[in-house]
Coordinates of C-alpha atoms in Angstrom, one line a residue:
X105 CA -35.2 -30.5 54.7
X106 CA -36.2 -29.7 58.2
X107 CA -35.9 -25.9 57.9
X108 CA -38.4 -24.4 55.6
X109 CA -38.7 -20.8 56.9
X110 CA -36.1 -20.0 59.5
X111 CA -37.1 -16.9 61.5
X112 CA -34.6 -16.9 64.4
X113 CA -31.4 -18.6 65.5
X114 CA -29.9 -18.7 69.0
X115 CA -26.6 -20.0 70.2
X116 CA -26.5 -22.1 73.4
X117 CA -24.0 -24.6 75.1
X118 CA -25.3 -28.0 76.0
X119 CA -23.2 -30.6 77.9
X120 CA -20.1 -28.6 77.0
X121 CA -20.8 -28.5 73.2
X122 CA -21.8 -25.4 71.2
X123 CA -25.3 -25.8 69.7
X124 CA -27.9 -23.5 68.1
X125 CA -31.6 -23.7 67.7
X126 CA -33.4 -22.4 64.6
X127 CA -37.1 -21.4 65.0
X128 CA -39.0 -22.4 61.9
X129 CA -42.1 -20.2 61.0
X130 CA -43.4 -22.5 58.3
X131 CA -46.7 -24.3 58.8
X132 CA -45.0 -27.5 57.8
X133 CA -41.6 -26.8 59.4
X134 CA -40.1 -27.9 62.6
X135 CA -37.9 -25.9 65.0
X136 CA -34.6 -27.7 65.1
X137 CA -31.7 -28.0 67.5
X138 CA -28.3 -28.5 65.8
X139 CA -25.1 -29.3 67.7
X140 CA -21.4 -29.5 66.7
X141 CA -20.2 -32.9 65.6
X142 CA -16.7 -32.8 64.2
X143 CA -16.3 -30.1 61.6
X144 CA -19.9 -29.0 61.3
X145 CA -23.3 -28.7 63.0
X146 CA -25.9 -31.4 62.5
X147 CA -29.5 -31.9 63.6
X148 CA -29.8 -33.2 67.2
X149 CA -33.5 -32.9 67.9
X150 CA -36.7 -31.7 66.2
X151 CA -38.8 -29.5 68.4
X152 CA -42.3 -28.1 68.2
X153 CA -43.4 -29.2 64.7
X154 CA -46.3 -27.6 62.9
X155 CA -46.6 -24.6 65.3
X156 CA -45.1 -21.8 63.1
X157 CA -42.5 -20.7 65.7
X158 CA -41.3 -17.1 65.4
X159 CA -38.7 -16.8 68.1
X160 CA -36.4 -18.8 70.4
X161 CA -34.7 -17.7 73.6
X162 CA -32.1 -19.7 75.5
X163 CA -31.9 -19.1 79.2
X164 CA -30.8 -20.7 82.5
X165 CA -33.3 -21.5 85.2
X166 CA -32.6 -23.4 88.4
X167 CA -29.1 -24.1 87.2
X168 CA -30.3 -25.9 84.0
X169 CA -30.5 -24.9 80.4
X170 CA -34.0 -23.9 79.2
X171 CA -35.4 -22.9 75.9
X172 CA -38.5 -20.7 75.3
X173 CA -40.3 -20.9 72.0
X174 CA -42.8 -18.3 70.8
X175 CA -45.2 -19.3 68.0
X176 CA -48.0 -17.9 66.0
X177 CA -50.4 -20.7 66.9
X178 CA -50.2 -21.1 70.7
X179 CA -48.8 -19.6 73.9
X180 CA -45.0 -19.6 74.4
X181 CA -43.7 -23.0 75.5
X182 CA -40.8 -23.6 78.0
X183 CA -38.5 -26.6 77.5
X184 CA -35.7 -27.8 79.9
X185 CA -32.6 -29.9 79.1
X186 CA -33.1 -33.3 80.6
X187 CA -31.4 -36.6 79.7
X188 CA -29.6 -35.2 76.6
X189 CA -32.7 -33.6 75.0
X190 CA -35.2 -30.8 75.5
X191 CA -38.4 -31.8 77.2
X192 CA -41.5 -29.7 77.5
X193 CA -41.8 -28.2 81.0
X194 CA -44.7 -25.7 80.9
X195 CA -46.2 -22.9 78.9
X196 CA -46.7 -19.2 79.7
X197 CA -50.2 -18.5 80.9
X198 CA -52.3 -15.7 79.5
X199 CA -49.7 -14.9 76.8
X200 CA -51.3 -15.4 73.4
X201 CA -50.0 -13.9 70.2
X202 CA -46.5 -13.4 71.4
X203 CA -44.1 -12.7 68.6
X204 CA -40.7 -12.7 70.4
X205 CA -39.2 -13.2 73.9
X206 CA -36.1 -11.9 75.6
X207 CA -34.9 -12.3 79.2
X208 CA -32.7 -10.5 81.6
X209 CA -31.5 -10.9 85.2
X210 CA -31.6 -8.3 88.0
X211 CA -31.4 -8.6 91.8
X212 CA -31.2 -12.4 91.6
X213 CA -34.5 -12.6 89.6
X214 CA -35.1 -13.7 86.0
X215 CA -37.4 -11.4 84.0
X216 CA -39.0 -12.1 80.7
X217 CA -40.0 -9.5 78.0
X218 CA -42.8 -10.8 75.7
X219 CA -43.3 -8.8 72.5
X220 CA -46.9 -8.6 71.1
X221 CA -47.7 -6.8 67.9
X222 CA -51.4 -6.5 68.8
X223 CA -52.4 -5.8 72.4
X224 CA -50.0 -5.2 75.3
X225 CA -46.4 -6.5 75.6
X226 CA -45.7 -8.1 79.0
X227 CA -43.0 -8.3 81.6
X228 CA -42.9 -11.5 83.7
X229 CA -40.8 -12.8 86.5
X230 CA -39.7 -16.4 87.3
X231 CA -41.1 -17.6 90.7
X232 CA -39.3 -20.9 90.8
X233 CA -41.9 -23.0 88.9
X234 CA -43.3 -20.7 86.2
X235 CA -43.3 -17.1 84.9
X236 CA -45.8 -14.8 86.5
X237 CA -47.2 -11.6 85.0
X238 CA -45.6 -8.5 86.5
X239 CA -46.4 -5.7 84.1
X240 CA -48.2 -4.9 80.8
X241 CA -47.1 -2.1 78.4
X242 CA -49.2 -0.8 75.5
X243 CA -47.3 -1.9 72.3
X244 CA -49.5 -1.8 69.2
X245 CA -47.1 -2.4 66.2
X246 CA -44.2 -3.8 68.2
X247 CA -41.8 -6.5 66.9
X248 CA -39.1 -6.0 69.5
X249 CA -39.1 -5.6 73.3
X250 CA -35.4 -5.8 74.1
X251 CA -33.7 -5.6 77.5
X252 CA -30.2 -3.9 77.5
X253 CA -27.7 -3.3 80.3
X254 CA -26.1 0.1 79.7
X255 CA -23.7 1.5 82.3
X256 CA -25.4 0.8 85.6
X257 CA -29.0 0.9 84.2
X258 CA -31.1 -2.1 83.3
X259 CA -33.1 -0.8 80.3
X260 CA -35.7 -2.2 78.0
X261 CA -36.6 -0.7 74.6
X262 CA -40.1 -1.3 73.1
X263 CA -39.9 -0.7 69.4
X264 CA -43.0 0.4 67.4
X265 CA -44.0 0.5 63.8
X266 CA -46.6 3.2 64.4
X267 CA -45.2 5.5 67.1
X268 CA -42.0 6.5 68.8
X269 CA -40.0 3.7 70.3
X270 CA -40.0 3.8 74.1
X271 CA -37.0 3.3 76.5
X272 CA -37.9 2.0 80.0
X273 CA -35.6 1.7 83.0
X274 CA -36.0 -0.9 85.8
X275 CA -36.6 0.7 89.1
X276 CA -34.9 -1.6 91.7
X277 CA -37.1 -0.5 94.6
X278 CA -40.4 -1.2 92.7
X279 CA -39.1 -4.0 90.5
X280 CA -41.0 -2.5 87.6
X281 CA -40.0 -0.8 84.3
X282 CA -40.6 2.9 84.3
X283 CA -40.7 5.2 81.2
X284 CA -37.3 7.0 80.6
X285 CA -37.5 8.5 77.2
X286 CA -38.7 8.3 73.6
X287 CA -36.3 7.6 70.7
X288 CA -36.7 10.5 68.2
X289 CA -37.4 12.6 66.4
X290 CA -37.0 11.4 63.8
X291 CA -39.0 8.3 64.7
X292 CA -37.4 4.9 64.0
X293 CA -39.1 3.3 61.0
X294 CA -40.0 -0.3 61.8
X295 CA -37.3 -1.1 64.3
X296 CA -36.3 -4.7 64.6
X297 CA -33.2 -4.9 66.9
X298 CA -31.1 -2.8 69.3
X299 CA -27.4 -3.3 70.2
X300 CA -25.3 -1.4 72.7
X301 CA -21.7 -0.8 71.7
X302 CA -18.9 0.8 73.7
X303 CA -16.1 2.5 71.8
X304 CA -13.2 4.7 73.1
X305 CA -15.0 5.2 76.5
X306 CA -18.3 6.2 74.9
X307 CA -21.5 4.2 74.8
X308 CA -23.7 4.0 71.6
X309 CA -27.0 2.4 70.8
X310 CA -27.5 1.0 67.3
X311 CA -31.1 0.7 66.2
X312 CA -31.6 -1.6 63.1
X313 CA -34.8 -0.8 61.1
X314 CA -36.6 -2.8 58.5
X315 CA -38.0 0.1 56.5
X316 CA -35.5 2.9 57.2
X317 CA -31.8 3.5 57.9
X318 CA -30.1 2.2 61.0
X319 CA -29.9 5.0 63.5
X320 CA -27.1 5.5 66.1
X321 CA -27.6 7.2 69.5
X322 CA -25.0 8.2 72.1
X323 CA -25.7 7.5 75.8
X324 CA -25.3 10.6 78.1
X325 CA -25.5 10.7 81.8
X326 CA -26.8 14.0 83.4
X327 CA -26.1 15.0 87.0
X328 CA -29.4 16.3 88.3
X329 CA -28.4 16.5 91.9
X330 CA -27.5 20.2 91.8

């Protein structure tokens, strides 16, 4: 009865128990935390009712579990686990119309990739009390901005419904994402998710598309020192 239009589900461990949170995108729905109790999973807490949540991201900050919810009606909201339940901690400033969120860690810092369908997607970094804007990337038509660790490179792929999807690489000296390559041709048709897979010593990238076939790329390293 609580889940009317589930749009995303994320697994997390809380107090040693497996749980998952389901983001509900319905106007009358409520994002819900479910935890294992005996043979099944049961509602533990209702979160963020009436906000049309589109995405949930579980992460750890300051040694504690946190949960970030993106919604169609307000800026992303950050919750922290306190006293056996999630409590609101802060929101993400200057980040309206965020469709999805993903995070990664590099050099001891926590970074956040915020996907925006209209406007610029954003990269933010945790400063100990809140996420601060680090970088903006043009992203009209984006539903996914996904960080990936492939070989020794921290990458992030910005998918697009209207143009070639872009691969960025984190430059450690600058702490910024720099363009690496475009995926295509052929262009991905409405990409929604990317997954790296290693098989028999080779690295592949699966690109799942909403309006076209899933495409598979193989990762190559070129020695340009000569």
